[in-house]
């Protein structure tokens, strides 16, 4: 029975893989799912962000598994979020009727019910009559684990060696022992409910009648609206800023306070290329920047939760050979994230390899120290004063940095071509020392201030002497080099240089000339600065928002506003951004990306303030 609305293996790849941008995101602060505009859930990991996938047809249309739910006749679709929430609505417009699917995951505090990770899909016909089809085809363990499907009336139980899921529905079901499907017709005012739950010894299957689904939908709407009501942003771009805040909240792992870089893995930075990475972990840099964005909007509890994650897992107390901090951690604080390939998955549009884990954990990236200590500085200023124990840990980290800042590393972009003397790494080491000195001075805390100042000033002088290229009239990617790098857009934002300093304005002009394409910004030129990987990539969206902020701080407000408004046109239909943007405006990389959304918030905040 051919129920796959995306076509079969013999059809062109493009007909089986929707564009990355054609998705909305739902979640329960423990895991998340991507819902395509055709009604298919093609990415879902259970019971948490970094668990093996249950639905992964976005990475392999044949082997990945999916949860299809769609009109069974030709129909146009539109997708949007219930305002100020993460409840996603997909509408179907057909010749004989209009219907919609409401997709959401209830956010609950009780540990037992939270472990259920309930995913609810409500189908309602709002006009006329519309036939629907559904197919639930899980593929456990990244498509490697066998499973069975046992059908009992309106309930189906999918059992695999590692995970058991229960599907309860008000619609009729059929099964072949592996997958489950349904055909039904809805008249105006009628509805059906599908609920997918994790079950186990302490979690029995639980029905989801229409009344309960309605109650849980209303409770989920209330949760998100109550959370968003704490925002202190009332500027020009309120809708986009609030959508970005809702995305960042979806990427938090409530049990520990961790913040993942993205909810997906191995979505390509170049179609058909090898730049495919697993982002379902906590990058110190990304999470620290997220906390900064959240604090700007008034969400202090998220900052407090992340500080709890740092404290509970002893991240500042690390003693590894490369330094106290590792660049990323698991959402449970683990440090071992081995990278391997899923050779049986073809990858999105054939973009192999599909990678799980991340070998960049073994890299030295000195910039993370600046990101984290700046985050601690801002939390101490806008949230709660850090404890004496935290200060002792910060002091030990800064003392280590005084000894080790002057060494090559792999840099912020995690290049795989060996260590280099990156200027951005030096810049963020300067930030770490400067912010620690500020905390000590403001709070009167004990510190070896003469030593810290000496190291801070040495970094400053080195950047000014060797990070500046007279040939390019610009600050450059590496010491004594002449290649440009968009990470240096952070220099005025980090308060290393005045945004109107002649050297900085010259750098801004050089970056505009070399790396900016119609407001979109490339990280660097791989031809001029090989990164150990084959092929090009798209423009990097966080850099595009950094560019907006740099223009605004330099007083070039008309340019900044136009660049910002242009950048917003690249958002998808529900306001989400991936990591990069391709040559024809397509979203590339893991999706949605925390980096992009946090930089949107910062750019909007500062541009709005500059405009008055």
XYZ file of C-alpha atoms in Angstrom:
612
model
C 0.000 0.000 0.000
C 1.716 3.172 -1.204
C 0.970 5.829 1.369
C 4.202 7.772 0.995
C 3.136 11.169 -0.330
C 6.785 12.041 -1.074
C 7.205 9.436 -3.780
C 9.212 6.247 -4.026
C 12.886 5.372 -4.421
C 12.764 5.689 -8.205
C 11.773 9.337 -8.171
C 14.182 12.290 -8.181
C 15.756 13.018 -4.809
C 14.164 16.457 -4.655
C 10.662 14.962 -4.596
C 11.516 12.904 -1.500
C 13.259 15.595 0.541
C 11.453 18.849 1.286
C 13.659 21.944 1.570
C 15.192 22.298 5.026
C 13.307 25.568 5.406
C 9.937 23.862 4.877
C 9.704 22.844 8.531
C 8.434 24.057 11.862
C 9.774 22.909 15.234
C 7.884 21.618 18.271
C 9.267 20.317 21.566
C 8.851 19.729 25.285
C 12.182 21.125 26.646
C 13.654 17.627 26.522
C 13.474 16.733 22.864
C 12.062 18.187 19.662
C 10.520 17.251 16.315
C 10.560 18.800 12.849
C 7.190 18.982 11.077
C 7.294 19.556 7.316
C 4.745 21.701 5.527
C 3.220 18.553 4.018
C 2.337 17.335 7.520
C 5.179 14.804 7.879
C 7.270 14.537 11.022
C 10.626 13.627 9.481
C 12.927 14.199 12.484
C 12.323 13.109 16.070
C 14.614 11.665 18.740
C 13.264 10.111 21.924
C 13.587 10.459 24.865
C 15.968 13.423 24.513
C 17.713 15.640 21.969
C 20.783 13.423 21.572
C 19.003 10.063 21.628
C 18.987 7.847 18.504
C 16.330 8.904 16.024
C 12.854 7.434 15.745
C 11.888 9.457 12.669
C 14.772 10.526 10.417
C 13.449 10.521 6.861
C 15.028 13.975 6.467
C 18.366 12.092 6.462
C 17.184 9.025 4.552
C 13.784 8.946 2.877
C 13.777 5.123 2.704
C 15.417 4.014 5.977
C 14.888 6.934 8.342
C 11.226 6.542 9.320
C 8.495 9.157 9.514
C 5.030 10.054 10.806
C 2.954 11.146 7.830
C -0.375 12.920 8.280
C -1.816 14.670 5.271
C -4.860 15.353 3.137
C -5.489 12.407 0.798
C -6.324 14.697 -2.120
C -4.325 17.441 -3.837
C -4.141 20.386 -1.456
C -2.214 23.591 -0.888
C -0.668 23.911 2.548
C 0.199 26.782 4.860
C 1.991 26.531 8.175
C 2.162 28.963 11.099
C 2.578 29.079 14.855
C -0.325 29.747 17.172
C 0.665 33.315 18.133
C 3.274 33.620 20.887
C 3.595 29.836 21.303
C 5.409 26.779 19.971
C 2.142 25.126 18.930
C 2.421 24.542 15.172
C -0.564 24.584 12.800
C -0.440 23.148 9.278
C -3.472 23.998 7.094
C -4.683 22.114 4.015
C -6.737 23.868 1.330
C -8.437 21.441 -1.068
C -11.263 21.683 -3.597
C -13.881 20.358 -1.186
C -12.693 21.608 2.165
C -10.172 23.130 4.550
C -8.559 21.317 7.465
C -5.657 21.765 9.835
C -3.245 19.788 11.980
C -2.274 21.166 15.369
C 1.106 19.727 16.428
C 2.551 20.205 19.898
C 4.318 18.505 22.788
C 2.879 19.290 26.238
C 5.428 20.758 28.652
C 4.918 19.128 32.048
C 6.867 19.276 35.294
C 5.898 15.949 36.831
C 8.846 13.656 36.179
C 6.792 10.606 35.249
C 4.586 12.399 32.731
C 7.565 14.364 31.430
C 9.223 11.031 30.634
C 6.285 10.204 28.368
C 7.351 12.879 25.841
C 3.849 12.994 24.477
C 3.549 14.196 20.893
C -0.013 15.195 19.987
C -1.429 15.724 16.507
C -5.009 17.071 16.328
C -6.669 17.004 12.887
C -9.697 19.267 12.459
C -11.875 19.928 9.422
C -12.922 23.570 9.517
C -14.797 23.824 6.208
C -16.450 21.300 3.873
C -15.118 17.738 3.820
C -11.593 16.367 3.495
C -10.156 12.817 3.368
C -6.912 12.184 5.260
C -4.243 9.538 5.392
C -1.773 8.756 8.141
C 1.223 6.455 8.255
C 3.387 5.907 11.333
C 6.623 4.196 10.361
C 9.209 4.491 13.150
C 12.766 3.289 12.523
C 14.467 2.949 15.876
C 18.149 3.426 16.671
C 18.941 5.529 13.591
C 17.168 2.917 11.491
C 19.267 -0.005 12.756
C 16.998 -1.664 15.346
C 14.235 -4.089 14.348
C 10.804 -3.496 15.857
C 7.291 -4.866 15.910
C 3.934 -3.111 15.837
C 1.092 -4.677 17.820
C -2.374 -3.334 17.056
C -5.258 -3.445 19.562
C -8.227 -1.399 18.398
C -7.295 2.271 18.490
C -3.888 1.624 20.057
C -0.646 0.475 18.470
C 2.493 -0.414 20.415
C 5.874 -0.233 18.667
C 8.543 -2.289 20.449
C 12.277 -2.177 19.776
C 15.186 -3.395 21.938
C 15.851 0.102 23.288
C 12.534 1.965 23.164
C 8.812 1.331 23.191
C 6.288 3.820 21.845
C 2.499 3.730 21.985
C 0.232 5.386 19.442
C -3.326 6.077 20.605
C -5.872 7.603 18.282
C -9.541 8.198 17.726
C -9.135 7.172 14.055
C -9.310 3.596 12.657
C -5.960 1.832 12.358
C -4.427 -0.922 10.230
C -1.028 -2.555 10.554
C 1.323 -4.977 8.852
C 3.212 -5.746 12.062
C 5.843 -3.064 11.420
C 4.043 0.123 10.407
C 0.577 1.497 11.131
C -1.697 3.481 8.819
C -5.120 5.020 8.700
C -7.572 6.449 6.152
C -10.444 8.619 7.309
C -12.721 11.404 6.154
C -13.585 14.464 8.226
C -16.688 16.573 7.806
C -16.818 20.201 8.903
C -16.525 20.368 12.692
C -15.145 16.819 13.066
C -11.699 15.918 14.345
C -9.337 13.066 15.133
C -6.441 12.873 17.577
C -3.125 11.007 17.334
C -0.892 10.827 20.408
C 2.528 9.185 20.446
C 3.964 8.354 23.873
C 7.078 6.703 25.219
C 5.990 3.839 27.486
C 7.777 1.414 29.786
C 7.544 -0.401 33.104
C 6.521 2.772 34.931
C 4.662 4.389 32.027
C 1.586 2.532 30.824
C -0.154 3.409 27.556
C -2.529 6.302 28.001
C -5.458 7.150 25.760
C -5.845 10.654 24.376
C -9.538 11.376 23.728
C -10.570 14.560 21.986
C -11.459 16.395 25.212
C -8.073 15.658 26.800
C -6.239 16.681 23.622
C -8.125 19.982 23.685
C -7.199 20.519 27.340
C -3.538 19.735 26.705
C -3.486 22.069 23.709
C -4.880 24.901 25.815
C -2.416 24.148 28.626
C 0.496 24.184 26.162
C -0.627 27.532 24.753
C -0.847 28.930 28.294
C 2.625 27.647 29.156
C 4.318 29.309 26.202
C 2.417 32.575 26.513
C 3.134 32.789 30.238
C 6.831 32.174 29.586
C 6.998 34.773 26.799
C 5.163 37.376 28.884
C 8.382 37.876 30.870
C 10.109 39.398 27.841
C 11.160 43.005 28.276
C 11.605 43.647 24.551
C 9.033 46.020 23.040
C 10.986 47.253 20.026
C 10.380 47.419 16.295
C 10.948 43.733 15.545
C 9.005 42.257 18.432
C 7.512 39.342 16.503
C 10.848 38.111 15.121
C 12.671 38.655 18.407
C 10.022 36.751 20.330
C 10.049 33.907 17.807
C 13.807 33.680 18.254
C 13.388 33.620 22.033
C 10.842 30.807 21.703
C 13.314 28.876 19.554
C 16.110 29.290 22.113
C 13.767 28.109 24.850
C 12.862 25.035 22.768
C 16.581 24.217 22.570
C 16.991 24.087 26.359
C 17.110 20.745 28.156
C 15.039 21.357 31.266
C 16.461 18.569 33.501
C 19.970 20.109 33.493
C 19.679 23.653 32.096
C 21.830 22.726 29.084
C 21.254 24.511 25.757
C 21.879 22.604 22.508
C 23.321 24.285 19.426
C 20.558 22.817 17.242
C 18.043 19.961 17.538
C 19.309 18.167 14.414
C 22.373 16.407 13.061
C 24.115 16.144 9.692
C 21.950 18.563 7.748
C 24.488 19.754 5.166
C 26.216 23.104 4.915
C 26.672 22.248 1.236
C 24.242 19.981 -0.651
C 26.161 16.846 -1.573
C 29.138 17.936 0.530
C 30.852 16.553 3.610
C 30.262 19.484 5.999
C 27.630 17.569 7.978
C 27.859 17.724 11.778
C 25.941 16.645 14.865
C 24.846 19.766 16.789
C 22.692 18.185 19.524
C 25.191 19.078 22.246
C 26.139 21.982 24.482
C 28.803 24.183 22.919
C 30.214 26.392 25.669
C 30.384 29.307 23.214
C 26.884 28.906 21.758
C 25.230 28.369 25.120
C 27.032 31.332 26.694
C 25.899 33.577 23.839
C 22.349 32.223 24.305
C 22.432 33.223 27.946
C 23.542 36.721 26.918
C 20.574 37.001 24.530
C 18.142 35.691 27.136
C 19.429 38.106 29.770
C 18.971 40.974 27.327
C 15.286 40.063 27.073
C 14.842 39.617 30.819
C 14.827 35.804 31.010
C 17.072 35.390 34.049
C 15.866 31.915 35.052
C 17.377 30.403 31.885
C 20.700 32.011 32.752
C 20.419 30.661 36.275
C 19.666 27.164 34.957
C 22.697 27.237 32.663
C 24.891 28.413 35.523
C 23.540 25.445 37.453
C 24.597 23.167 34.595
C 28.113 24.657 34.661
C 28.321 24.257 38.432
C 26.763 20.827 38.866
C 28.962 19.197 36.237
C 32.164 20.865 37.404
C 32.848 22.349 34.000
C 35.004 25.183 35.359
C 36.936 22.678 37.478
C 38.223 20.632 34.542
C 41.834 19.479 34.677
C 42.334 18.040 31.178
C 45.609 18.547 29.361
C 44.112 20.982 26.826
C 42.791 23.237 29.571
C 39.996 23.420 32.142
C 37.224 23.680 29.535
C 36.202 21.334 26.774
C 34.528 23.081 23.832
C 31.299 21.066 24.146
C 29.507 18.664 26.472
C 26.557 16.343 26.381
C 23.246 17.648 27.684
C 23.876 15.548 30.785
C 27.349 17.047 31.234
C 29.288 14.107 29.802
C 32.517 14.949 27.999
C 32.878 11.893 25.768
C 31.080 12.483 22.434
C 32.744 10.069 19.977
C 32.080 10.792 16.302
C 31.066 7.998 13.928
C 29.235 7.669 10.626
C 25.896 6.084 9.763
C 26.917 4.513 6.471
C 23.430 3.069 5.863
C 21.869 6.569 5.688
C 22.233 8.357 2.347
C 22.036 11.817 3.930
C 19.814 14.754 3.077
C 19.655 14.884 -0.738
C 22.560 12.451 -0.798
C 24.777 14.572 1.450
C 26.976 11.960 3.101
C 28.505 11.164 5.477
C 25.817 11.254 8.145
C 27.674 11.803 11.405
C 26.706 11.119 15.030
C 28.801 12.603 17.830
C 31.409 15.284 17.242
C 35.161 14.872 17.039
C 35.640 18.597 17.617
C 35.497 17.801 21.343
C 39.206 17.106 21.056
C 40.017 20.544 19.704
C 41.558 23.470 21.536
C 39.436 26.582 21.039
C 40.622 29.333 23.336
C 37.778 31.707 22.472
C 35.367 29.686 24.642
C 36.981 31.130 27.759
C 35.993 34.636 26.769
C 32.450 33.562 25.858
C 31.880 31.801 29.174
C 33.478 34.386 31.472
C 31.629 37.170 29.654
C 28.434 35.186 30.274
C 29.324 34.882 33.974
C 30.074 38.603 34.112
C 26.665 39.448 32.625
C 24.885 36.997 34.925
C 26.654 38.547 37.912
C 25.554 41.990 36.677
C 21.981 41.343 35.509
C 21.047 38.130 37.272
C 22.422 36.979 40.619
C 25.859 37.722 42.099
C 28.059 34.678 41.571
C 28.957 32.666 44.647
C 32.348 32.551 46.327
C 32.789 29.011 45.047
C 32.128 30.101 41.488
C 34.581 32.959 41.874
C 37.305 30.577 43.031
C 36.689 28.493 39.885
C 36.750 31.573 37.661
C 39.994 32.693 39.260
C 41.641 29.328 38.615
C 40.528 29.422 34.954
C 41.838 32.961 34.480
C 45.156 32.003 36.096
C 45.432 29.114 33.601
C 44.624 31.475 30.746
C 47.400 33.847 31.792
C 49.828 30.992 31.132
C 48.286 29.562 27.974
C 46.627 32.290 25.862
C 49.643 32.657 23.586
C 49.348 29.373 21.668
C 47.768 28.252 18.397
C 44.354 26.583 18.385
C 41.686 25.318 15.985
C 39.647 28.508 16.327
C 35.996 29.459 16.518
C 35.102 27.813 13.172
C 36.480 24.420 14.257
C 38.689 24.033 11.226
C 40.172 20.596 10.641
C 43.442 21.769 9.096
C 45.533 22.072 12.248
C 46.119 24.771 14.822
C 46.768 28.375 13.880
C 47.296 31.682 15.688
C 43.769 33.021 15.231
C 43.158 36.652 16.135
C 39.596 35.930 17.295
C 40.927 33.423 19.829
C 43.275 36.083 21.191
C 40.427 38.612 21.228
C 38.239 36.365 23.378
C 41.117 35.574 25.727
C 41.356 39.339 26.218
C 37.599 39.372 26.926
C 37.987 36.636 29.550
C 40.663 38.569 31.411
C 38.992 41.959 31.052
C 35.613 40.696 32.333
C 37.181 38.844 35.237
C 38.999 42.051 36.227
C 35.684 43.919 36.056
C 33.975 41.415 38.354
C 36.830 41.563 40.843
C 36.834 45.359 40.896
C 33.069 45.753 41.146
C 32.621 43.117 43.820
C 35.912 43.644 45.665
C 36.779 39.984 45.170
C 40.296 38.590 45.661
C 42.340 38.262 42.483
C 45.899 38.483 41.205
C 44.997 41.715 39.418
C 48.549 42.799 38.473
C 49.117 39.485 36.687
C 45.682 39.522 35.033
C 46.187 43.091 33.798
C 49.650 42.279 32.491
C 48.292 39.356 30.435
C 45.292 41.360 29.239
C 47.515 44.186 28.043
C 49.956 41.786 26.386
C 47.098 40.309 24.333
C 45.931 43.776 23.338
C 49.388 44.794 22.162
C 49.873 41.549 20.249
C 46.590 41.959 18.356
C 47.343 45.565 17.546
C 50.869 44.751 16.358
C 50.446 41.371 14.650
C 46.680 41.064 14.111
C 46.617 44.229 11.994
C 47.627 44.040 8.335
C 48.921 47.298 6.871
C 48.612 45.686 3.430
C 44.871 45.027 3.906
C 44.256 48.023 6.190
C 42.323 45.633 8.373
C 42.468 43.279 11.299
C 42.943 39.783 9.894
C 42.206 36.147 10.611
C 45.646 35.079 11.854
C 48.647 36.802 13.361
C 51.002 38.147 10.687
C 48.522 37.153 7.958
C 46.398 38.990 5.428
C 43.212 36.857 5.190
C 39.957 38.381 6.446
C 37.569 36.637 8.836
C 34.028 37.630 9.816
C 34.572 36.598 13.431
C 36.387 39.917 13.847
C 33.007 41.657 13.590
C 32.926 40.891 17.308
C 35.785 43.307 18.072
C 33.625 46.377 18.805
C 30.876 44.269 20.406
C 33.443 42.811 22.790
C 34.543 46.397 23.576
C 38.082 45.643 22.447
C 38.054 48.572 20.015
C 35.828 51.591 19.618
C 33.186 51.067 16.903
C 34.352 54.335 15.339
C 38.106 53.732 15.638
C 39.735 54.414 12.233
C 41.375 50.966 12.243
C 38.022 49.341 12.903
C 36.154 51.367 10.273
C 38.807 50.375 7.760
C 38.376 46.743 8.784
C 34.609 47.036 8.401
C 35.058 48.382 4.875
C 37.439 45.542 4.006
C 35.029 42.915 5.333
C 32.199 44.535 3.381
C 34.259 44.353 0.213
C 35.535 40.777 0.595
C 32.998 38.773 2.590
C 29.603 40.486 2.269
C 27.122 39.572 -0.469
C 23.927 41.647 -0.379
C 23.938 41.821 3.456
C 24.895 38.121 3.747
C 28.318 37.405 5.218
C 30.738 34.553 4.555
C 32.869 33.419 7.490
C 36.094 33.406 5.446
C 37.315 32.355 2.033
C 38.274 28.624 2.154
C 40.408 29.091 -0.978
C 42.542 31.696 0.781
C 42.418 29.966 4.155
C 42.038 26.160 3.723
C 40.028 24.571 6.536
C 40.748 20.894 5.866
C 37.374 20.193 4.239
C 36.312 19.945 0.614
C 33.876 22.265 -1.106
C 32.409 25.706 -0.422
C 29.686 26.660 2.021
C 26.917 29.221 2.303
C 26.935 32.537 4.103
C 26.990 32.187 7.873
C 23.888 33.728 9.382
C 25.312 34.690 12.776
C 27.961 36.709 10.915
C 25.252 38.474 8.923
C 23.607 39.641 12.148
C 26.995 40.569 13.618
C 27.500 42.715 10.518
C 24.221 44.521 11.183
C 25.291 45.229 14.737
C 28.751 46.419 13.668
C 27.187 48.845 11.170
C 24.798 50.144 13.816
C 27.577 50.682 16.352
C 29.617 52.507 13.704
C 26.725 54.917 13.202
C 25.826 53.614 9.733
C 22.193 53.184 10.722
C 20.555 53.253 7.301
C 22.911 50.532 6.065
C 22.363 48.549 9.253
C 18.588 48.724 9.056
C 18.501 47.765 5.380
C 20.865 44.838 5.996
C 18.736 43.692 8.931
C 15.482 43.900 6.984
C 17.066 42.016 4.095
C 18.289 39.339 6.475
C 14.774 38.869 7.845
C 13.538 38.008 4.346
C 15.658 34.850 4.483
C 13.724 33.490 7.488
C 11.414 30.625 6.648
C 7.620 30.864 6.696
C 7.453 30.587 10.504
C 10.466 32.803 11.286
C 13.128 30.106 11.664
C 16.739 30.207 10.483
C 19.299 27.494 9.911
C 23.026 27.897 10.248
C 23.764 29.135 6.731
C 22.075 30.528 3.622
C 22.902 29.221 0.158
C 23.369 31.026 -3.112
C 19.656 31.086 -3.972
C 18.458 31.902 -0.477
C 17.949 28.336 0.752
C 18.514 27.362 4.390
C 21.556 25.137 4.923
C 23.004 23.338 7.930
C 21.336 22.178 11.092
C 17.931 23.692 11.688
C 16.939 25.785 13.498
C 20.252 27.096 14.750
C 20.674 28.730 18.174
C 23.642 30.795 16.930
C 21.517 32.536 14.312
C 18.559 33.269 16.552
C 20.613 34.610 19.459
C 22.462 36.964 17.109
C 19.144 38.133 15.633
C 18.030 39.093 19.149
C 21.260 40.992 19.837
C 21.194 42.802 16.482
C 17.532 43.791 16.869
C 18.100 45.004 20.418
C 21.093 47.167 19.573
C 19.768 48.466 16.258
C 16.477 49.385 17.887
C 18.318 51.282 20.618
C 20.507 53.084 18.085
C 17.498 54.145 16.021
C 15.891 55.622 19.129
